[in-house]
Amino acid sequence: MSERIWIKNPLAIYTGTDMDAGAGIVVEGDTVAELVPAGGEPSRPVDRTVDAGEHVLIPGLINTHHHFYQTLTRAFPPALNKKLFPWLQTLYPVWAGLKPAHIEVSTELALTEMMLSGCTCASDHHYVFPETAPNCIDIQAEVAKRLGMRVMLTRGSMSLGQDQGGLPPQSVVQSEETIMSESERLISQWHDASEGSMCRIVLAPCSPFSVTAELMKASADLARERNVLLHTHLAETQDENDFCKQFVGQRPLDYMESLGWLDSNVWYAHGIHFTDEEIRRMGKAGVGVAHCPSSNMILASGICRTKELDAAGVSVGLAVDGSASNDCSNMIQEVRMALLIGRLRYEADEITHYDALRWGTAGGASVFNRDDIGTLAPGKQADLGMFKLDELRFSGAGDPLAALVVIGHDRADKVMIKGQWKVEDGMPVGTDLADLMQRHTRAAQELIAPHR
Ligand code: ZN
């Protein structure tokens, strides 16, 4: 029999459902067993009680887009204050030097950083495979398994180098044969489609301006054949829309639709510059969007049309995006940023803290076509974040759940993934943070040394 844990009487709780869970939740094994209504008791005896009287309890946050390796090039001086394309062109030669040890330590750091921010399921979009590091996804899968983090690893790819009119240098592009055979291999080796899965593989050509139409199409065909999801960057900046029109003679969404990429197994990163008509088509097709507020602000990309996407039935999740464009991987901060950037586009009463929390939890699950995570309800995976409001800035806060978002938190006190405590007392369980930072800093210095 699995242990039954009652996370009791939280200061506030957001379950993502309309069920009463005022007295907390009971976790049994790796799933949520029951919600306990205010003033109530669990239906059966529990083995252990965790007092949540000082905590705001929410479903684990879901990060729908990231580039773990970019934690090695955060606040990199030559790339600061640049627009998307020159920013990418500055960083490609640095990333071309990635070695397996860089992938390993950056994955460990990014996953740990996210866990500490209340994140329990993370997607990564890895698309740089220099000859020195061909097995990046395998390394990521192994690190995630070791840490006990739930991941959606997207096998990125770039096949159009500068010689073919693409953006990246030749040293970071791969042949399409290699990309497809590696995609097949990774699905066979790592993809777990079962309920409660800890690792799924997704096919993810980097963007319309770094792969050919043939590769986009072949990826979509393989994804359908193997029943895996598809992911790419789309409509991030106006420059990208213009480049796409010039390059392939179509707007990005029309181009993607012509290649079999307007479907319910697809989610796009950013998804900012769409027309009303395009948003309607996306909703009808059931695609998802990874909304990356901080990255969009740092690169001045624009503001995602979250309300229109919601209304059209497009799944909206939140994402930190790469740490080179966001400079951190903090999901609870991203929830706040989603609220704030939303208020810039819409009226103050049109976007609430509930919307931001929903995008960060159930929205992300929907982007991943998963119904086993994203809410706290009986039968769902026991993925949750608990935040204490014990810092100066929270003093006097009237509504603890709203305070989490509008005042803004940055670190969870406790995090559970699949029924296991991964963060306790604000520290990652089983990880020596000082040692991790030291190893990561050394790796970052080594990677950027030739480019100073
Ligand atoms: Zn990205």
GROMACS .gro file of N, CA and C and ligand atoms in nm, residues 65-67 70 87 125 127 206 231 233 236 269-270 292 295 321-322 325, ligand 1:
model
   55
   65HIS      N    1   0.834   2.579  -2.303
   65HIS     CA    2   0.939   2.609  -2.402
   65HIS      C    3   1.064   2.659  -2.331
   66HIS      N    4   1.177   2.598  -2.365
   66HIS     CA    5   1.302   2.638  -2.302
   66HIS      C    6   1.417   2.591  -2.392
   67HIS      N    7   1.537   2.641  -2.362
   67HIS     CA    8   1.660   2.591  -2.423
   67HIS      C    9   1.760   2.582  -2.309
   70GLN      N   10   2.114   2.726  -2.299
   70GLN     CA   11   2.135   2.871  -2.300
   70GLN      C   12   2.162   2.929  -2.161
   87TRP      N   13   2.087   3.884  -3.252
   87TRP     CA   14   2.111   3.816  -3.124
   87TRP      C   15   2.147   3.670  -3.152
  125HIS      N   16   1.371   2.265  -2.590
  125HIS     CA   17   1.386   2.264  -2.735
  125HIS      C   18   1.535   2.273  -2.764
  127TYR      N   19   1.823   2.232  -3.031
  127TYR     CA   20   1.835   2.225  -3.178
  127TYR      C   21   1.978   2.245  -3.227
  206CYS      N   22   1.380   2.369  -3.582
  206CYS     CA   23   1.396   2.493  -3.505
  206CYS      C   24   1.299   2.604  -3.544
  231HIS      N   25   0.672   2.057  -3.250
  231HIS     CA   26   0.695   2.188  -3.188
  231HIS      C   27   0.793   2.268  -3.273
  233HIS      N   28   0.940   2.718  -3.334
  233HIS     CA   29   0.921   2.862  -3.312
  233HIS      C   30   0.835   2.917  -3.425
  236GLU      N   31   0.738   3.485  -3.397
  236GLU     CA   32   0.795   3.548  -3.277
  236GLU      C   33   0.814   3.698  -3.298
  269ALA      N   34   0.614   2.794  -3.029
  269ALA     CA   35   0.671   2.883  -2.929
  269ALA      C   36   0.648   3.027  -2.973
  270HIS      N   37   0.605   3.111  -2.881
  270HIS     CA   38   0.582   3.255  -2.897
  270HIS      C   39   0.446   3.284  -2.959
  292CYS      N   40   0.574   3.327  -2.397
  292CYS     CA   41   0.700   3.351  -2.324
  292CYS      C   42   0.713   3.500  -2.291
  295SER      N   43   1.087   3.668  -2.226
  295SER     CA   44   1.167   3.665  -2.348
  295SER      C   45   1.114   3.767  -2.449
  321ASP      N   46   1.129   3.034  -2.198
  321ASP     CA   47   1.215   3.042  -2.317
  321ASP      C   48   1.360   3.026  -2.269
  322GLY      N   49   1.452   3.032  -2.361
  322GLY     CA   50   1.592   3.008  -2.327
  322GLY      C   51   1.644   3.112  -2.229
  325SER      N   52   1.767   3.448  -2.364
  325SER     CA   53   1.675   3.557  -2.399
  325SER      C   54   1.595   3.602  -2.278
  453ZN      ZN   55   1.297   2.959  -2.809
   0.00000   0.00000   0.00000
